[in-house]
Amino acid sequence: MNRLSFGWTLPAYSVLLYAFLYLPIVVIVLFAFDAKAIPGLPIDAFTTDWFSASLGDTRLVGSLLTSIRLALMAAVLSTALAMPAAMVLAWRPVRMKSLVLCLVLGPVVLPQLVLGLGLVVLFRAAPDLIGAPAIVLAHTTMTSSYATLMLYSRFLGFRRSYIEAAMNLGADEFTTFREVVLPLVAPSLIAVLLLAFTDAFGEFVVAWFLAGFTETLPIAIWTSLRQVISPKIYALSALVILVTLFVSVSAQVWILGQSRRECES
Amino acid sequence: MSAAHDIPRRRPLLRAALPAAGLLPLVLWQIVFFVVPVALIFGVSVWRTQSYRLIPAFTFDNYIAIFARPAIWRALLLSVETAAFVTVACAVLAFPVAYFIAKKAGRWRGLLLVAVIAPFWISIVMRVAAWRLLLGERGVINQVAMTLGLTDAPMSFLLYSPVSTAIGLIYAYLPLYVLPLYAAISNIHDNWIEAALDLNASPARTFFEVILPLSAPGLVVGAVFCFVFGLGEFVTPALLGGGKQLMFSQVIQDEFQRRLDWPSGAAMAVVLLVLVFAALALSMKWIRRASGETGL
Amino acid sequence: MTERSPNAVELRAVSKVYGASAAVRDVSMEIARGAFVTILGPSGCGKSTLLRMISGFVTPSSGDVLIDGVSVLGAAPYERDTAMVFQDYALFPHRTVAQNLAFGLRMRRIAKDEIARRVEAMLELVNLRGFGDRRVSQMSGGQAQRVALGRALIVRPAVLLLDEPLGALDLKLRKQMQAELKTIHRDLGLTFVAVTHDQEEALTLSDRIAVMNGGALEQFDTPENLYRRPATRFVADFVGNANLFDARIGGGGRVAADSLPLTLDLSAAQRGGRGEGTRVALVVRPETIAVGAAAPAHHDCRVEARVDEIMFSGAVQQITGHLPDGTRLTAHQSAALPAPERGATAIFSWPGQSVWLVDG
């Protein structure tokens, strides 16, 4: 610890900032219990009716299930694309590596709006794909960038001697992968899957452009935000937010613990 | 035969092909679904429309046309201003927290860092919906302010204005700024800060001459992300900004989807891309120069 | 196969070139079956590259590698009958000690009960009985070293490769493991090839040592020959301590040192067939030098030098001195002998027959 101490100001400020970050979340969860039809302060009566109402709303639940299904596909696809590529990038000499990295990371900095519109133009050539397939393809493009980046850094930190030891003892490339690489990177792989799922699940702009008649949860919420908002939306959002927080926090804590263990060994 | 040859041999050709096979699917995917769409935007931006039909051509008329419309100029300016303001605000807001997590949080730093980033993973639409509850005329902030007697009438500028857009964007990108700042600040050795204080530098001078320059890489990386994302963000201005003062992204979307003038919308998208690219190139140049100076 | 090659490993003029620089240059070596060979050299001398060529992780740019008399150039690491003990041990962290030991046997599709039997025997051999179910993260440095050794030994490889095997251990543990390694080598009769930068370790462990420098093989010989009859100036200097004096071979086998007031009569064996006029360096080991007021009778090489420093280190005292022209001398002599006075002039002397010549 250094002597440059700010007394109580730094912790106090940090508490305020965390409050700012979690205020909207608290408000949504709070209003999900508000008995009034149009939520607002003060909250006089609490109810859990909105939760059952939202889960009974077939359209809303349908969009939730659509989102889960599509995000699951995008997460699996992007991880499947990212993992072999990250391994090659981290472990093998690759010609024009910086070009490949630019290609892989481009979707991160590209405004989603522009990617979405570009895909709209592209899918004019294949109008049958508009809807669920186009959304999965687009989300895979976006999440595979993050996935590749995260797995790339994991594989960079992977001890090469584990692989050499396995091969030296008679394991071929595929056996080495199955017996040594996969079990050791499995936690990172799961974390990447979870984060890719979360990202694809919540993405709105690109999905909206390519949706056709498909309705994901963010699209359903967007549509309802343009009308009078039913508290059902807040109830469902509250549920989704809590699950999202749980998933993303546990995925990241997992990665953190993993890297810490790697440092110790 | 010795034991070695009990192990089956695999063709060396397959072994040599493995790296390419690993990389190829992702590269092909990104070419089809990332490079081609961006190229298409560039392509369409020099086409023409005639009665809502696209006609291949090579004309810069779309570019000339958009710069002839003052509404588009205003939107572009508002977007750049807002993104710049959001970037500065995020830097100022994020710095103390990043410093706190990096230097003062002890064993809690991992959890605190995760807690900063966690809201980022919640769907943007839900986060923006929450801000509507907070900022509306009958929203939480106005209700509380009126109950406390801070204001008589609800503050109407809070929602459907550039202010609300800025608040929404700051909220959205603050986590993105804390992350690189945290990384930069944790790289500053406590010894260096100690040394400055031992040499009788005041805390303020220590901050400006030691801590701030050494966290510059984090500041720059965070600024780039904040600015680039803020510039192109669509959901936040669309839901919080109202329909009076449009941001550039809203104009582009409007041009594409409502007016169905793809060439004109594509030309605007290209302008946005050029701005994004310029911001990236500038920061890359700075980072390269800075890392060249320190020899890292 | 009709006749088994007597050599476990044979390197034929192997080189490895990375871009413009050569990590290994034209190295040839025959390693007899059952030998304990150490490749010794400073860091960056190419010794690890050589080891990795044998294991198959590095493909030579030219030359040939033979294991058991068969070229393995096209064979992947898992197709070669070698097993390696890694510098960082590389024990699989997601496996127990027993599972680590069993790995190589599983890859060779050996029956389960046979694997269990051999794992138990190996735990016994490396003094880890009862540790089979431990996680490798629970092992101490010395224990992890034994697991790594056992994991490689259990497959009974044609060649066991050891990459700085004791480098991560502290001095006391290292001494103990050296003795164990030597015992295991003798008991199992396997071929061991180790890489180290620690010359003392190399001298203690090996039957033969390959000294490498700058990618080239300087000398491949027994420890004793390496020490007594170094082939090059580098070997003389790197293995043990040496006083090196530039000299020239004169007429009649006489050798005149440039900076010593000495002319030596050397035998033809000592001259190694070098002709008149050849530039050479005299190698005088410090322990052959006596320092005192007078020289022992059989010490026919004598110089007078001023004593600079006397360093006492237990059984031996190291005495450094210099001649009037600045040439420095180092002597090691028993601490039981009287030490000369610092700053005084003393006679440094040694027998001429203990002198060795290397090319200057």
PDB file of N, CA and C in Angstrom, chain C residues 226-297:
ATOM      1  N   LEU C 226      37.817 -34.976 -20.586  1.00  0.00           N
ATOM      2  CA  LEU C 226      37.389 -33.594 -20.812  1.00  0.00           C
ATOM      3  C   LEU C 226      38.206 -32.653 -19.934  1.00  0.00           C
ATOM      4  N   TYR C 227      38.451 -33.136 -18.716  1.00  0.00           N
ATOM      5  CA  TYR C 227      39.143 -32.300 -17.754  1.00  0.00           C
ATOM      6  C   TYR C 227      40.655 -32.330 -17.986  1.00  0.00           C
ATOM      7  N   ARG C 228      41.176 -33.531 -18.220  1.00  0.00           N
ATOM      8  CA  ARG C 228      42.629 -33.650 -18.344  1.00  0.00           C
ATOM      9  C   ARG C 228      43.117 -33.339 -19.745  1.00  0.00           C
ATOM     10  N   ARG C 229      42.326 -33.675 -20.729  1.00  0.00           N
ATOM     11  CA  ARG C 229      42.765 -33.482 -22.114  1.00  0.00           C
ATOM     12  C   ARG C 229      41.718 -32.724 -22.916  1.00  0.00           C
ATOM     13  N   PRO C 230      41.414 -31.482 -22.512  1.00  0.00           N
ATOM     14  CA  PRO C 230      40.408 -30.710 -23.262  1.00  0.00           C
ATOM     15  C   PRO C 230      40.853 -30.523 -24.709  1.00  0.00           C
ATOM     16  N   ALA C 231      39.886 -30.571 -25.623  1.00  0.00           N
ATOM     17  CA  ALA C 231      40.217 -30.483 -27.044  1.00  0.00           C
ATOM     18  C   ALA C 231      40.367 -29.035 -27.491  1.00  0.00           C
ATOM     19  N   THR C 232      39.646 -28.153 -26.839  1.00  0.00           N
ATOM     20  CA  THR C 232      39.697 -26.758 -27.284  1.00  0.00           C
ATOM     21  C   THR C 232      39.879 -25.845 -26.086  1.00  0.00           C
ATOM     22  N   ARG C 233      40.242 -24.643 -26.408  1.00  0.00           N
ATOM     23  CA  ARG C 233      40.401 -23.619 -25.379  1.00  0.00           C
ATOM     24  C   ARG C 233      39.107 -23.420 -24.600  1.00  0.00           C
ATOM     25  N   PHE C 234      37.948 -23.473 -25.349  1.00  0.00           N
ATOM     26  CA  PHE C 234      36.645 -23.273 -24.697  1.00  0.00           C
ATOM     27  C   PHE C 234      36.399 -24.353 -23.650  1.00  0.00           C
ATOM     28  N   VAL C 235      36.678 -25.614 -24.020  1.00  0.00           N
ATOM     29  CA  VAL C 235      36.437 -26.724 -23.098  1.00  0.00           C
ATOM     30  C   VAL C 235      37.340 -26.587 -21.875  1.00  0.00           C
ATOM     31  N   ALA C 236      38.600 -26.249 -22.116  1.00  0.00           N
ATOM     32  CA  ALA C 236      39.547 -26.098 -21.011  1.00  0.00           C
ATOM     33  C   ALA C 236      39.049 -25.056 -20.018  1.00  0.00           C
ATOM     34  N   ASP C 237      38.492 -23.999 -20.545  1.00  0.00           N
ATOM     35  CA  ASP C 237      38.050 -22.893 -19.711  1.00  0.00           C
ATOM     36  C   ASP C 237      36.708 -23.173 -19.056  1.00  0.00           C
ATOM     37  N   PHE C 238      35.798 -23.877 -19.818  1.00  0.00           N
ATOM     38  CA  PHE C 238      34.426 -24.051 -19.350  1.00  0.00           C
ATOM     39  C   PHE C 238      34.317 -25.170 -18.328  1.00  0.00           C
ATOM     40  N   VAL C 239      35.099 -26.245 -18.541  1.00  0.00           N
ATOM     41  CA  VAL C 239      35.028 -27.393 -17.629  1.00  0.00           C
ATOM     42  C   VAL C 239      36.123 -27.239 -16.578  1.00  0.00           C
ATOM     43  N   GLY C 240      35.735 -26.945 -15.370  1.00  0.00           N
ATOM     44  CA  GLY C 240      36.717 -26.716 -14.311  1.00  0.00           C
ATOM     45  C   GLY C 240      37.370 -25.356 -14.482  1.00  0.00           C
ATOM     46  N   ASN C 241      38.323 -25.078 -13.610  1.00  0.00           N
ATOM     47  CA  ASN C 241      39.065 -23.821 -13.719  1.00  0.00           C
ATOM     48  C   ASN C 241      40.380 -24.090 -14.423  1.00  0.00           C
ATOM     49  N   ALA C 242      40.865 -23.104 -15.132  1.00  0.00           N
ATOM     50  CA  ALA C 242      42.133 -23.309 -15.824  1.00  0.00           C
ATOM     51  C   ALA C 242      42.893 -21.991 -15.938  1.00  0.00           C
ATOM     52  N   ASN C 243      44.224 -22.098 -15.814  1.00  0.00           N
ATOM     53  CA  ASN C 243      45.084 -20.987 -16.205  1.00  0.00           C
ATOM     54  C   ASN C 243      45.461 -21.225 -17.655  1.00  0.00           C
ATOM     55  N   LEU C 244      45.173 -20.260 -18.500  1.00  0.00           N
ATOM     56  CA  LEU C 244      45.481 -20.407 -19.925  1.00  0.00           C
ATOM     57  C   LEU C 244      46.568 -19.410 -20.297  1.00  0.00           C
ATOM     58  N   PHE C 245      47.661 -19.936 -20.846  1.00  0.00           N
ATOM     59  CA  PHE C 245      48.759 -19.044 -21.247  1.00  0.00           C
ATOM     60  C   PHE C 245      49.036 -19.247 -22.724  1.00  0.00           C
ATOM     61  N   ASP C 246      48.976 -18.172 -23.466  1.00  0.00           N
ATOM     62  CA  ASP C 246      49.284 -18.273 -24.894  1.00  0.00           C
ATOM     63  C   ASP C 246      50.748 -18.653 -25.067  1.00  0.00           C
ATOM     64  N   ALA C 247      51.014 -19.507 -26.063  1.00  0.00           N
ATOM     65  CA  ALA C 247      52.377 -19.997 -26.267  1.00  0.00           C
ATOM     66  C   ALA C 247      52.567 -20.375 -27.723  1.00  0.00           C
ATOM     67  N   ARG C 248      53.794 -20.736 -28.071  1.00  0.00           N
ATOM     68  CA  ARG C 248      54.121 -21.140 -29.434  1.00  0.00           C
ATOM     69  C   ARG C 248      55.055 -22.338 -29.373  1.00  0.00           C
ATOM     70  N   ILE C 249      54.825 -23.291 -30.252  1.00  0.00           N
ATOM     71  CA  ILE C 249      55.687 -24.463 -30.283  1.00  0.00           C
ATOM     72  C   ILE C 249      56.953 -24.119 -31.066  1.00  0.00           C
ATOM     73  N   GLY C 250      58.091 -24.313 -30.392  1.00  0.00           N
ATOM     74  CA  GLY C 250      59.350 -24.007 -31.045  1.00  0.00           C
ATOM     75  C   GLY C 250      60.014 -25.273 -31.579  1.00  0.00           C
ATOM     76  N   GLY C 251      61.279 -25.182 -31.911  1.00  0.00           N
ATOM     77  CA  GLY C 251      62.006 -26.324 -32.446  1.00  0.00           C
ATOM     78  C   GLY C 251      62.246 -27.372 -31.364  1.00  0.00           C
ATOM     79  N   GLY C 252      62.300 -28.640 -31.754  1.00  0.00           N
ATOM     80  CA  GLY C 252      62.640 -29.719 -30.836  1.00  0.00           C
ATOM     81  C   GLY C 252      61.600 -29.962 -29.783  1.00  0.00           C
ATOM     82  N   GLY C 253      60.356 -29.573 -30.065  1.00  0.00           N
ATOM     83  CA  GLY C 253      59.293 -29.883 -29.127  1.00  0.00           C
ATOM     84  C   GLY C 253      59.264 -28.953 -27.944  1.00  0.00           C
ATOM     85  N   ARG C 254      60.046 -27.922 -27.979  1.00  0.00           N
ATOM     86  CA  ARG C 254      60.026 -26.978 -26.862  1.00  0.00           C
ATOM     87  C   ARG C 254      58.893 -25.988 -27.067  1.00  0.00           C
ATOM     88  N   VAL C 255      58.249 -25.635 -25.989  1.00  0.00           N
ATOM     89  CA  VAL C 255      57.127 -24.702 -26.072  1.00  0.00           C
ATOM     90  C   VAL C 255      57.471 -23.474 -25.258  1.00  0.00           C
ATOM     91  N   ALA C 256      57.384 -22.307 -25.898  1.00  0.00           N
ATOM     92  CA  ALA C 256      57.693 -21.059 -25.215  1.00  0.00           C
ATOM     93  C   ALA C 256      56.406 -20.289 -24.969  1.00  0.00           C
ATOM     94  N   ALA C 257      56.169 -19.972 -23.681  1.00  0.00           N
ATOM     95  CA  ALA C 257      54.984 -19.174 -23.355  1.00  0.00           C
ATOM     96  C   ALA C 257      55.284 -17.712 -23.620  1.00  0.00           C
ATOM     97  N   ASP C 258      54.242 -17.010 -24.117  1.00  0.00           N
ATOM     98  CA  ASP C 258      54.460 -15.600 -24.458  1.00  0.00           C
ATOM     99  C   ASP C 258      54.768 -14.768 -23.224  1.00  0.00           C
ATOM    100  N   SER C 259      53.994 -14.991 -22.164  1.00  0.00           N
ATOM    101  CA  SER C 259      54.060 -14.061 -21.045  1.00  0.00           C
ATOM    102  C   SER C 259      54.663 -14.691 -19.793  1.00  0.00           C
ATOM    103  N   LEU C 260      55.123 -15.940 -19.912  1.00  0.00           N
ATOM    104  CA  LEU C 260      55.777 -16.552 -18.755  1.00  0.00           C
ATOM    105  C   LEU C 260      57.260 -16.720 -19.067  1.00  0.00           C
ATOM    106  N   PRO C 261      58.082 -16.498 -18.095  1.00  0.00           N
ATOM    107  CA  PRO C 261      59.525 -16.714 -18.317  1.00  0.00           C
ATOM    108  C   PRO C 261      59.827 -18.202 -18.290  1.00  0.00           C
ATOM    109  N   LEU C 262      59.212 -18.953 -19.210  1.00  0.00           N
ATOM    110  CA  LEU C 262      59.290 -20.406 -19.163  1.00  0.00           C
ATOM    111  C   LEU C 262      59.451 -20.985 -20.554  1.00  0.00           C
ATOM    112  N   THR C 263      60.197 -22.017 -20.627  1.00  0.00           N
ATOM    113  CA  THR C 263      60.195 -22.849 -21.825  1.00  0.00           C
ATOM    114  C   THR C 263      60.021 -24.271 -21.353  1.00  0.00           C
ATOM    115  N   LEU C 264      59.044 -24.987 -21.969  1.00  0.00           N
ATOM    116  CA  LEU C 264      58.752 -26.334 -21.506  1.00  0.00           C
ATOM    117  C   LEU C 264      59.184 -27.357 -22.537  1.00  0.00           C
ATOM    118  N   ASP C 265      59.674 -28.470 -22.023  1.00  0.00           N
ATOM    119  CA  ASP C 265      59.907 -29.627 -22.879  1.00  0.00           C
ATOM    120  C   ASP C 265      58.702 -30.525 -22.754  1.00  0.00           C
ATOM    121  N   LEU C 266      57.928 -30.624 -23.820  1.00  0.00           N
ATOM    122  CA  LEU C 266      56.720 -31.433 -23.731  1.00  0.00           C
ATOM    123  C   LEU C 266      56.862 -32.687 -24.564  1.00  0.00           C
ATOM    124  N   SER C 267      56.200 -33.758 -24.103  1.00  0.00           N
ATOM    125  CA  SER C 267      56.238 -35.010 -24.839  1.00  0.00           C
ATOM    126  C   SER C 267      55.415 -34.867 -26.113  1.00  0.00           C
ATOM    127  N   ALA C 268      55.649 -35.787 -27.027  1.00  0.00           N
ATOM    128  CA  ALA C 268      54.911 -35.758 -28.296  1.00  0.00           C
ATOM    129  C   ALA C 268      53.419 -35.909 -28.035  1.00  0.00           C
ATOM    130  N   ALA C 269      53.057 -36.727 -27.025  1.00  0.00           N
ATOM    131  CA  ALA C 269      51.648 -36.938 -26.701  1.00  0.00           C
ATOM    132  C   ALA C 269      51.011 -35.626 -26.261  1.00  0.00           C
ATOM    133  N   GLN C 270      51.767 -34.879 -25.426  1.00  0.00           N
ATOM    134  CA  GLN C 270      51.243 -33.605 -24.950  1.00  0.00           C
ATOM    135  C   GLN C 270      51.089 -32.612 -26.091  1.00  0.00           C
ATOM    136  N   ARG C 271      52.054 -32.683 -27.052  1.00  0.00           N
ATOM    137  CA  ARG C 271      51.979 -31.741 -28.180  1.00  0.00           C
ATOM    138  C   ARG C 271      50.855 -32.122 -29.128  1.00  0.00           C
ATOM    139  N   GLY C 272      50.463 -33.371 -29.076  1.00  0.00           N
ATOM    140  CA  GLY C 272      49.361 -33.825 -29.915  1.00  0.00           C
ATOM    141  C   GLY C 272      49.654 -33.695 -31.396  1.00  0.00           C
ATOM    142  N   GLY C 273      50.914 -33.872 -31.761  1.00  0.00           N
ATOM    143  CA  GLY C 273      51.264 -33.873 -33.177  1.00  0.00           C
ATOM    144  C   GLY C 273      51.320 -32.501 -33.814  1.00  0.00           C
ATOM    145  N   ARG C 274      51.243 -31.460 -32.990  1.00  0.00           N
ATOM    146  CA  ARG C 274      51.299 -30.114 -33.560  1.00  0.00           C
ATOM    147  C   ARG C 274      52.738 -29.799 -33.968  1.00  0.00           C
ATOM    148  N   GLY C 275      52.879 -29.156 -35.085  1.00  0.00           N
ATOM    149  CA  GLY C 275      54.212 -28.881 -35.622  1.00  0.00           C
ATOM    150  C   GLY C 275      54.792 -27.587 -35.100  1.00  0.00           C
ATOM    151  N   GLU C 276      56.042 -27.358 -35.493  1.00  0.00           N
ATOM    152  CA  GLU C 276      56.758 -26.167 -35.055  1.00  0.00           C
ATOM    153  C   GLU C 276      56.049 -24.903 -35.541  1.00  0.00           C
ATOM    154  N   GLY C 277      55.987 -23.912 -34.680  1.00  0.00           N
ATOM    155  CA  GLY C 277      55.406 -22.627 -35.082  1.00  0.00           C
ATOM    156  C   GLY C 277      53.917 -22.506 -34.795  1.00  0.00           C
ATOM    157  N   THR C 278      53.283 -23.597 -34.340  1.00  0.00           N
ATOM    158  CA  THR C 278      51.839 -23.539 -34.077  1.00  0.00           C
ATOM    159  C   THR C 278      51.565 -22.696 -32.839  1.00  0.00           C
ATOM    160  N   ARG C 279      50.521 -21.858 -32.976  1.00  0.00           N
ATOM    161  CA  ARG C 279      50.074 -21.094 -31.801  1.00  0.00           C
ATOM    162  C   ARG C 279      49.255 -22.014 -30.910  1.00  0.00           C
ATOM    163  N   VAL C 280      49.548 -22.034 -29.626  1.00  0.00           N
ATOM    164  CA  VAL C 280      48.815 -22.894 -28.701  1.00  0.00           C
ATOM    165  C   VAL C 280      48.526 -22.125 -27.420  1.00  0.00           C
ATOM    166  N   ALA C 281      47.771 -22.755 -26.525  1.00  0.00           N
ATOM    167  CA  ALA C 281      47.614 -22.216 -25.178  1.00  0.00           C
ATOM    168  C   ALA C 281      47.953 -23.328 -24.201  1.00  0.00           C
ATOM    169  N   LEU C 282      48.686 -22.972 -23.167  1.00  0.00           N
ATOM    170  CA  LEU C 282      49.005 -23.935 -22.114  1.00  0.00           C
ATOM    171  C   LEU C 282      47.833 -23.976 -21.141  1.00  0.00           C
ATOM    172  N   VAL C 283      47.391 -25.175 -20.804  1.00  0.00           N
ATOM    173  CA  VAL C 283      46.340 -25.322 -19.809  1.00  0.00           C
ATOM    174  C   VAL C 283      46.999 -25.813 -18.525  1.00  0.00           C
ATOM    175  N   VAL C 284      46.946 -24.971 -17.496  1.00  0.00           N
ATOM    176  CA  VAL C 284      47.505 -25.367 -16.212  1.00  0.00           C
ATOM    177  C   VAL C 284      46.384 -25.321 -15.186  1.00  0.00           C
ATOM    178  N   ARG C 285      45.999 -26.494 -14.673  1.00  0.00           N
ATOM    179  CA  ARG C 285      44.906 -26.554 -13.700  1.00  0.00           C
ATOM    180  C   ARG C 285      45.378 -25.965 -12.377  1.00  0.00           C
ATOM    181  N   PRO C 286      44.555 -25.199 -11.704  1.00  0.00           N
ATOM    182  CA  PRO C 286      44.975 -24.513 -10.475  1.00  0.00           C
ATOM    183  C   PRO C 286      45.453 -25.481  -9.400  1.00  0.00           C
ATOM    184  N   GLU C 287      44.848 -26.681  -9.345  1.00  0.00           N
ATOM    185  CA  GLU C 287      45.218 -27.590  -8.251  1.00  0.00           C
ATOM    186  C   GLU C 287      46.580 -28.228  -8.476  1.00  0.00           C
ATOM    187  N   THR C 288      47.159 -28.070  -9.693  1.00  0.00           N
ATOM    188  CA  THR C 288      48.506 -28.604  -9.912  1.00  0.00           C
ATOM    189  C   THR C 288      49.569 -27.616  -9.481  1.00  0.00           C
ATOM    190  N   ILE C 289      49.146 -26.384  -9.183  1.00  0.00           N
ATOM    191  CA  ILE C 289      50.117 -25.339  -8.840  1.00  0.00           C
ATOM    192  C   ILE C 289      50.335 -25.309  -7.328  1.00  0.00           C
ATOM    193  N   ALA C 290      51.622 -25.303  -6.950  1.00  0.00           N
ATOM    194  CA  ALA C 290      51.960 -25.130  -5.543  1.00  0.00           C
ATOM    195  C   ALA C 290      52.494 -23.715  -5.357  1.00  0.00           C
ATOM    196  N   VAL C 291      52.174 -23.114  -4.213  1.00  0.00           N
ATOM    197  CA  VAL C 291      52.641 -21.762  -3.937  1.00  0.00           C
ATOM    198  C   VAL C 291      53.456 -21.799  -2.640  1.00  0.00           C
ATOM    199  N   GLY C 292      54.652 -21.256  -2.672  1.00  0.00           N
ATOM    200  CA  GLY C 292      55.444 -21.257  -1.461  1.00  0.00           C
ATOM    201  C   GLY C 292      56.764 -20.537  -1.677  1.00  0.00           C
ATOM    202  N   ALA C 293      57.595 -20.574  -0.647  1.00  0.00           N
ATOM    203  CA  ALA C 293      58.896 -19.908  -0.725  1.00  0.00           C
ATOM    204  C   ALA C 293      59.823 -20.670  -1.673  1.00  0.00           C
ATOM    205  N   ALA C 294      59.593 -22.002  -1.731  1.00  0.00           N
ATOM    206  CA  ALA C 294      60.390 -22.811  -2.645  1.00  0.00           C
ATOM    207  C   ALA C 294      59.467 -23.761  -3.371  1.00  0.00           C
ATOM    208  N   ALA C 295      59.937 -24.336  -4.481  1.00  0.00           N
ATOM    209  CA  ALA C 295      59.108 -25.251  -5.253  1.00  0.00           C
ATOM    210  C   ALA C 295      59.467 -26.680  -4.920  1.00  0.00           C
ATOM    211  N   PRO C 296      58.483 -27.604  -4.901  1.00  0.00           N
ATOM    212  CA  PRO C 296      58.794 -29.013  -4.739  1.00  0.00           C
ATOM    213  C   PRO C 296      59.723 -29.474  -5.869  1.00  0.00           C
ATOM    214  N   ALA C 297      60.477 -30.488  -5.596  1.00  0.00           N
ATOM    215  CA  ALA C 297      61.536 -30.896  -6.523  1.00  0.00           C
ATOM    216  C   ALA C 297      61.000 -31.244  -7.908  1.00  0.00           C
TER     217      ALA C 297
END
